[in-house]
């Protein structure tokens, strides 16, 4: 199922009220009573209802954000993070797979199995080491910009992991010959690191583009102006067009994610959100009470039944 936040068109940091308002708006738009016989509208209504059922439940929302359940509410298979191995083995060795308690027991068994044979025909037993796998949580900005992280294993060994610029969630990295040691001079196995990119408070990634919702004051929206907005790099100054409204979208070229294949950057898309003053503004109230707009409008016209 689709991400419930995307289904309702809200950010992961959305409040309960924002989720409720988004659901009401979409429910009115796609309610089956308004679209009799429209299977697509019916499917959308079911999807937004399911998304709302998950996100309005605090416990389910917590579990979804933590990756414990998927968008349908089903539990995800539990994955072991590299730090979880402090209470157990960091990998499964050849010995464990073959029923031996340790690599030494396996080597002893192999030595006895070959004992008594002619050394010239027997040769030396060599085998490649076991591959191991880890899960590494990565901050959103580290995945966007690239970073180097160190995994410290329980036995004291460390692995240097280079997170590539533009890394994606669930991307698998291969660290050659960083797994279990080989046998009889055989090469070590490899280490595989799966990146789990953590959600950001206000940035959202879609393909190579970054989406962010930026609040603006009523004055900035009506009169326009220049404001500073964050990016995955340094903040930049943008111009808010005069007469902007909630939902107005601005584009910052090449301020998104660098594509790992083409080397080209995506864009950052800014969606403006007009916010009222936090405190009382008597002059604004007085002005609006006397104001007679020249162009009358009904913002709820499309919601009429």
Tab-separated table of C-alpha atoms in Angstrom:
chain	number	residue	atom	x	y	z
A	1	UNK	CA	0.000	0.000	0.000
A	2	UNK	CA	1.035	3.615	-0.575
A	3	UNK	CA	2.591	5.614	2.258
A	4	UNK	CA	-0.360	6.930	4.348
A	5	UNK	CA	1.259	10.357	4.675
A	6	UNK	CA	1.473	10.664	0.878
A	7	UNK	CA	-2.075	9.360	0.520
A	8	UNK	CA	-3.406	12.166	2.733
A	9	UNK	CA	-0.917	14.718	1.364
A	10	UNK	CA	0.596	15.590	4.750
A	11	UNK	CA	4.119	15.567	6.117
A	12	UNK	CA	5.395	13.050	8.654
A	13	UNK	CA	5.434	15.842	11.248
A	14	UNK	CA	1.759	16.672	10.676
A	15	UNK	CA	-0.358	17.258	13.759
A	16	UNK	CA	-3.493	15.271	14.560
A	17	UNK	CA	-5.599	18.244	13.432
A	18	UNK	CA	-3.747	18.529	10.112
A	19	UNK	CA	-4.289	14.822	9.462
A	20	UNK	CA	-7.969	15.111	10.374
A	21	UNK	CA	-8.479	18.179	8.157
A	22	UNK	CA	-6.670	16.537	5.217
A	23	UNK	CA	-8.853	13.434	5.526
A	24	UNK	CA	-12.068	15.466	5.661
A	25	UNK	CA	-11.102	17.441	2.569
A	26	UNK	CA	-10.256	14.334	0.550
A	27	UNK	CA	-13.239	12.379	1.861
A	28	UNK	CA	-15.622	15.071	0.665
A	29	UNK	CA	-13.941	15.111	-2.724
A	30	UNK	CA	-13.942	11.342	-3.347
A	31	UNK	CA	-16.959	10.153	-1.356
A	32	UNK	CA	-18.797	7.433	-3.326
A	33	UNK	CA	-22.108	9.264	-2.890
A	34	UNK	CA	-20.706	12.082	-5.012
A	35	UNK	CA	-19.363	9.712	-7.665
A	36	UNK	CA	-21.897	6.906	-8.107
A	37	UNK	CA	-20.462	4.091	-10.183
A	38	UNK	CA	-16.959	5.635	-10.291
A	39	UNK	CA	-14.644	2.769	-9.308
A	40	UNK	CA	-11.551	4.998	-9.270
A	41	UNK	CA	-13.130	7.453	-6.828
A	42	UNK	CA	-14.288	4.536	-4.692
A	43	UNK	CA	-10.757	3.106	-4.603
A	44	UNK	CA	-9.304	6.489	-3.633
A	45	UNK	CA	-11.890	6.880	-0.880
A	46	UNK	CA	-10.959	3.468	0.519
A	47	UNK	CA	-7.243	4.361	0.370
A	48	UNK	CA	-7.622	7.668	2.227
A	49	UNK	CA	-9.906	6.010	4.791
A	50	UNK	CA	-7.308	3.306	5.445
A	51	UNK	CA	-4.535	5.923	5.702
A	52	UNK	CA	-6.597	7.960	8.148
A	53	UNK	CA	-7.420	4.896	10.265
A	54	UNK	CA	-3.697	4.188	10.658
A	55	UNK	CA	-2.491	7.740	11.341
A	56	UNK	CA	-5.287	8.773	13.739
A	57	UNK	CA	-4.354	5.842	15.975
A	58	UNK	CA	-1.350	7.090	17.987
A	59	UNK	CA	0.066	3.629	18.632
A	60	UNK	CA	-0.295	2.474	15.023
A	61	UNK	CA	1.258	5.721	13.799
A	62	UNK	CA	4.185	5.258	16.188
A	63	UNK	CA	4.729	1.701	14.981
A	64	UNK	CA	4.542	2.773	11.315
A	65	UNK	CA	7.039	5.615	11.836
A	66	UNK	CA	9.353	3.163	13.606
A	67	UNK	CA	9.083	0.678	10.728
A	68	UNK	CA	7.379	-1.944	12.918
A	69	UNK	CA	4.307	-2.163	10.671
A	70	UNK	CA	3.654	-1.395	7.013
A	71	UNK	CA	1.002	0.862	5.476
A	72	UNK	CA	-1.601	-1.898	5.744
A	73	UNK	CA	-0.971	-2.279	9.483
A	74	UNK	CA	0.785	-5.638	9.090
A	75	UNK	CA	3.915	-6.232	11.155
A	76	UNK	CA	7.219	-6.031	9.303
A	77	UNK	CA	9.835	-8.776	9.753
A	78	UNK	CA	12.220	-7.647	12.462
A	79	UNK	CA	15.663	-6.752	11.137
A	80	UNK	CA	18.774	-6.788	13.265
A	81	UNK	CA	20.732	-3.564	13.507
A	82	UNK	CA	24.464	-3.750	13.901
A	83	UNK	CA	24.222	-2.514	17.492
A	84	UNK	CA	21.808	-5.359	18.314
A	85	UNK	CA	24.664	-7.826	18.005
A	86	UNK	CA	26.041	-6.752	21.387
A	87	UNK	CA	23.774	-9.418	22.888
A	88	UNK	CA	24.559	-12.126	20.306
A	89	UNK	CA	26.705	-13.067	17.321
A	90	UNK	CA	27.103	-10.418	14.638
A	91	UNK	CA	26.881	-12.989	11.905
A	92	UNK	CA	26.225	-16.642	11.162
A	93	UNK	CA	29.444	-18.534	10.479
A	94	UNK	CA	30.120	-21.627	8.436
A	95	UNK	CA	30.529	-23.553	11.677
A	96	UNK	CA	27.069	-22.601	12.944
A	97	UNK	CA	25.475	-23.414	9.617
A	98	UNK	CA	27.087	-26.874	9.618
A	99	UNK	CA	26.154	-27.706	13.207
A	100	UNK	CA	29.452	-26.867	14.943
A	101	UNK	CA	29.733	-24.619	17.976
A	102	UNK	CA	32.739	-22.690	16.665
A	103	UNK	CA	35.053	-22.314	13.685
A	104	UNK	CA	37.762	-24.128	15.693
A	105	UNK	CA	35.512	-27.187	16.049
A	106	UNK	CA	34.866	-27.173	12.309
A	107	UNK	CA	38.570	-26.892	11.496
A	108	UNK	CA	39.383	-29.709	13.933
A	109	UNK	CA	36.772	-31.927	12.263
A	110	UNK	CA	38.178	-31.191	8.808
A	111	UNK	CA	41.715	-31.893	9.980
A	112	UNK	CA	40.655	-35.291	11.344
A	113	UNK	CA	38.684	-36.041	8.203
A	114	UNK	CA	41.809	-35.566	6.090
A	115	UNK	CA	44.159	-37.188	8.610
A	116	UNK	CA	46.071	-40.197	7.292
A	117	UNK	CA	45.808	-39.224	3.652
A	118	UNK	CA	48.860	-38.676	1.559
A	119	UNK	CA	49.782	-34.995	1.867
A	120	UNK	CA	50.439	-34.792	-1.858
A	121	UNK	CA	46.908	-35.924	-2.756
A	122	UNK	CA	45.251	-34.175	0.155
A	123	UNK	CA	46.611	-30.695	-0.371
A	124	UNK	CA	45.569	-27.843	1.930
A	125	UNK	CA	41.901	-27.212	2.657
A	126	UNK	CA	40.966	-23.673	1.624
A	127	UNK	CA	37.561	-22.007	1.773
A	128	UNK	CA	36.218	-18.498	1.386
A	129	UNK	CA	34.958	-16.851	4.563
A	130	UNK	CA	31.303	-16.332	5.382
A	131	UNK	CA	29.510	-13.165	4.219
A	132	UNK	CA	27.917	-11.052	6.968
A	133	UNK	CA	25.197	-8.418	6.819
A	134	UNK	CA	24.298	-5.366	8.877
A	135	UNK	CA	21.648	-2.641	8.938
A	136	UNK	CA	22.871	0.940	9.336
A	137	UNK	CA	20.483	3.805	10.210
A	138	UNK	CA	21.476	6.939	8.255
A	139	UNK	CA	20.303	10.515	8.809
A	140	UNK	CA	18.374	12.040	5.892
A	141	UNK	CA	20.974	14.755	5.242
A	142	UNK	CA	23.858	12.261	5.417
A	143	UNK	CA	22.138	10.196	2.728
A	144	UNK	CA	21.555	13.312	0.615
A	145	UNK	CA	25.073	14.736	0.927
A	146	UNK	CA	27.158	11.617	1.574
A	147	UNK	CA	29.036	10.762	4.756
A	148	UNK	CA	31.404	8.298	6.387
A	149	UNK	CA	30.176	6.211	9.294
A	150	UNK	CA	31.925	3.672	11.504
A	151	UNK	CA	30.305	0.441	12.681
A	152	UNK	CA	31.885	-0.934	15.862
A	153	UNK	CA	31.275	-4.660	16.299
A	154	UNK	CA	31.079	-6.407	19.694
A	155	UNK	CA	34.488	-8.032	19.269
A	156	UNK	CA	36.054	-4.590	18.789
A	157	UNK	CA	36.471	-4.692	15.036
A	158	UNK	CA	35.358	-1.569	13.164
A	159	UNK	CA	34.008	-1.155	9.654
A	160	UNK	CA	34.306	2.136	7.769
A	161	UNK	CA	31.155	2.661	5.719
A	162	UNK	CA	31.095	5.329	3.021
A	163	UNK	CA	27.503	6.484	2.517
A	164	UNK	CA	27.417	7.704	-1.101
A	165	UNK	CA	25.900	11.060	-2.005
A	166	UNK	CA	22.266	10.552	-2.951
A	167	UNK	CA	21.996	7.212	-1.135
A	168	UNK	CA	18.501	5.717	-1.127
A	169	UNK	CA	16.533	4.013	1.596
A	170	UNK	CA	17.197	0.216	1.684
A	171	UNK	CA	20.240	0.632	-0.569
A	172	UNK	CA	22.735	-2.198	-0.087
A	173	UNK	CA	26.472	-1.517	0.122
A	174	UNK	CA	29.105	-4.222	-0.332
A	175	UNK	CA	32.327	-4.039	1.655
A	176	UNK	CA	34.654	-6.469	-0.108
A	177	UNK	CA	36.499	-8.953	2.113
A	178	UNK	CA	35.180	-7.376	5.333
A	179	UNK	CA	33.269	-10.476	6.400
A	180	UNK	CA	34.384	-13.642	8.205
A	181	UNK	CA	37.989	-14.802	7.679
A	182	UNK	CA	38.591	-17.655	5.263
A	183	UNK	CA	39.923	-21.148	6.038
A	184	UNK	CA	43.381	-22.419	5.182
A	185	UNK	CA	44.422	-19.130	3.640
A	186	UNK	CA	41.157	-18.657	1.758
A	187	UNK	CA	39.894	-15.101	1.171
A	188	UNK	CA	37.570	-13.418	3.690
A	189	UNK	CA	33.880	-13.089	2.933
A	190	UNK	CA	32.164	-9.782	2.196
A	191	UNK	CA	30.131	-7.490	4.460
A	192	UNK	CA	26.794	-6.199	3.202
A	193	UNK	CA	25.372	-3.045	4.786
A	194	UNK	CA	21.737	-2.085	4.187
A	195	UNK	CA	21.093	1.641	4.637
A	196	UNK	CA	17.914	2.701	6.415
A	197	UNK	CA	17.428	6.415	5.719
A	198	UNK	CA	15.655	8.110	8.618
A	199	UNK	CA	12.778	10.563	7.977
A	200	UNK	CA	13.519	14.293	8.200
A	201	UNK	CA	11.355	16.751	10.187
A	202	UNK	CA	10.426	18.773	7.089
A	203	UNK	CA	12.288	17.513	3.985
A	204	UNK	CA	10.704	14.753	1.879
A	205	UNK	CA	12.376	13.016	-1.034
A	206	UNK	CA	10.556	12.000	-4.208
A	207	UNK	CA	12.867	10.503	-6.794
A	208	UNK	CA	15.679	13.075	-7.061
A	209	UNK	CA	13.557	16.036	-5.926
A	210	UNK	CA	13.309	17.451	-2.407
A	211	UNK	CA	9.917	18.719	-1.220
A	212	UNK	CA	9.492	21.098	1.687
A	213	UNK	CA	6.557	23.131	3.031
A	214	UNK	CA	7.504	26.675	4.052
A	215	UNK	CA	5.185	28.821	6.217
A	216	UNK	CA	4.787	32.497	5.242
A	217	UNK	CA	2.994	35.335	6.975
A	218	UNK	CA	-0.138	36.964	5.592
A	219	UNK	CA	1.871	40.090	4.819
A	220	UNK	CA	4.560	38.132	2.941
A	221	UNK	CA	1.894	36.299	0.959
A	222	UNK	CA	-0.062	39.420	0.013
A	223	UNK	CA	2.785	41.865	-0.603
A	224	UNK	CA	5.514	39.424	-1.574
A	225	UNK	CA	9.043	39.567	-0.257
A	226	UNK	CA	12.322	37.743	0.142
A	227	UNK	CA	12.666	34.962	2.698
A	228	UNK	CA	15.386	32.499	3.665
A	229	UNK	CA	14.599	28.810	3.222
A	230	UNK	CA	16.623	25.718	4.183
A	231	UNK	CA	18.053	23.279	1.650
A	232	UNK	CA	20.027	20.064	2.074
A	233	UNK	CA	23.084	22.313	1.866
A	234	UNK	CA	23.248	25.986	2.805
A	235	UNK	CA	20.081	28.122	3.243
A	236	UNK	CA	19.143	30.253	0.241
A	237	UNK	CA	17.062	33.398	-0.215
A	238	UNK	CA	13.978	33.167	-2.432
A	239	UNK	CA	11.368	35.662	-3.571
A	240	UNK	CA	7.772	35.089	-2.527
A	241	UNK	CA	5.608	36.386	-5.396
A	242	UNK	CA	3.052	39.050	-4.600
A	243	UNK	CA	-0.381	37.537	-4.029
A	244	UNK	CA	0.872	34.063	-3.152
A	245	UNK	CA	-1.483	31.563	-1.552
A	246	UNK	CA	-1.268	28.333	0.377
A	247	UNK	CA	-0.213	25.728	-2.158
A	248	UNK	CA	1.842	28.120	-4.320
A	249	UNK	CA	4.933	26.190	-5.433
A	250	UNK	CA	8.399	27.614	-6.039
A	251	UNK	CA	11.317	25.710	-7.566
A	252	UNK	CA	14.982	25.890	-6.666
A	253	UNK	CA	16.866	24.436	-9.615
A	254	UNK	CA	19.441	21.739	-8.893
A	255	UNK	CA	18.990	21.940	-5.109
A	256	UNK	CA	17.721	18.382	-4.870
A	257	UNK	CA	19.451	14.985	-4.805
A	258	UNK	CA	22.333	14.160	-7.134
A	259	UNK	CA	21.438	11.190	-9.313
A	260	UNK	CA	23.998	8.419	-8.773
A	261	UNK	CA	23.886	7.333	-12.420
A	262	UNK	CA	23.690	10.609	-14.362
A	263	UNK	CA	25.388	12.924	-11.869
A	264	UNK	CA	22.632	15.509	-12.382
A	265	UNK	CA	20.830	17.073	-9.443
A	266	UNK	CA	17.103	17.165	-8.945
A	267	UNK	CA	15.279	20.283	-7.765
A	268	UNK	CA	13.888	21.508	-4.461
A	269	UNK	CA	10.169	22.248	-4.610
A	270	UNK	CA	8.852	24.701	-2.045
A	271	UNK	CA	5.151	24.713	-1.192
A	272	UNK	CA	4.029	27.878	0.580
A	273	UNK	CA	1.640	27.728	3.531
A	274	UNK	CA	0.024	30.968	4.685
A	275	UNK	CA	-0.203	31.197	8.477
A	276	UNK	CA	-2.127	33.702	10.580
A	277	UNK	CA	-0.423	35.722	13.334
A	278	UNK	CA	0.181	33.760	16.525
A	279	UNK	CA	-1.067	36.628	18.694
A	280	UNK	CA	-4.061	38.928	18.336
A	281	UNK	CA	-3.763	41.723	15.761
A	282	UNK	CA	-6.593	44.226	16.470
A	283	UNK	CA	-5.709	46.402	13.459
A	284	UNK	CA	-5.920	43.430	11.110
A	285	UNK	CA	-9.277	42.426	12.572
A	286	UNK	CA	-10.601	45.969	12.237
A	287	UNK	CA	-9.396	46.211	8.643
A	288	UNK	CA	-11.063	42.949	7.662
A	289	UNK	CA	-14.339	43.955	9.282
A	290	UNK	CA	-14.473	47.056	7.091
A	291	UNK	CA	-12.932	45.526	3.985
A	292	UNK	CA	-15.202	44.939	0.988
A	293	UNK	CA	-13.342	42.791	-1.592
A	294	UNK	CA	-13.770	43.892	-5.203
A	295	UNK	CA	-13.600	40.297	-6.404
A	296	UNK	CA	-15.973	38.108	-4.450
A	297	UNK	CA	-15.022	34.428	-4.253
A	298	UNK	CA	-16.322	31.242	-2.698
A	299	UNK	CA	-13.332	29.024	-1.778
A	300	UNK	CA	-15.728	26.178	-0.875
A	301	UNK	CA	-17.681	26.174	-4.113
A	302	UNK	CA	-16.227	22.870	-5.321
A	303	UNK	CA	-17.385	21.230	-2.078
A	304	UNK	CA	-21.068	21.950	-2.668
A	305	UNK	CA	-23.264	18.869	-3.054
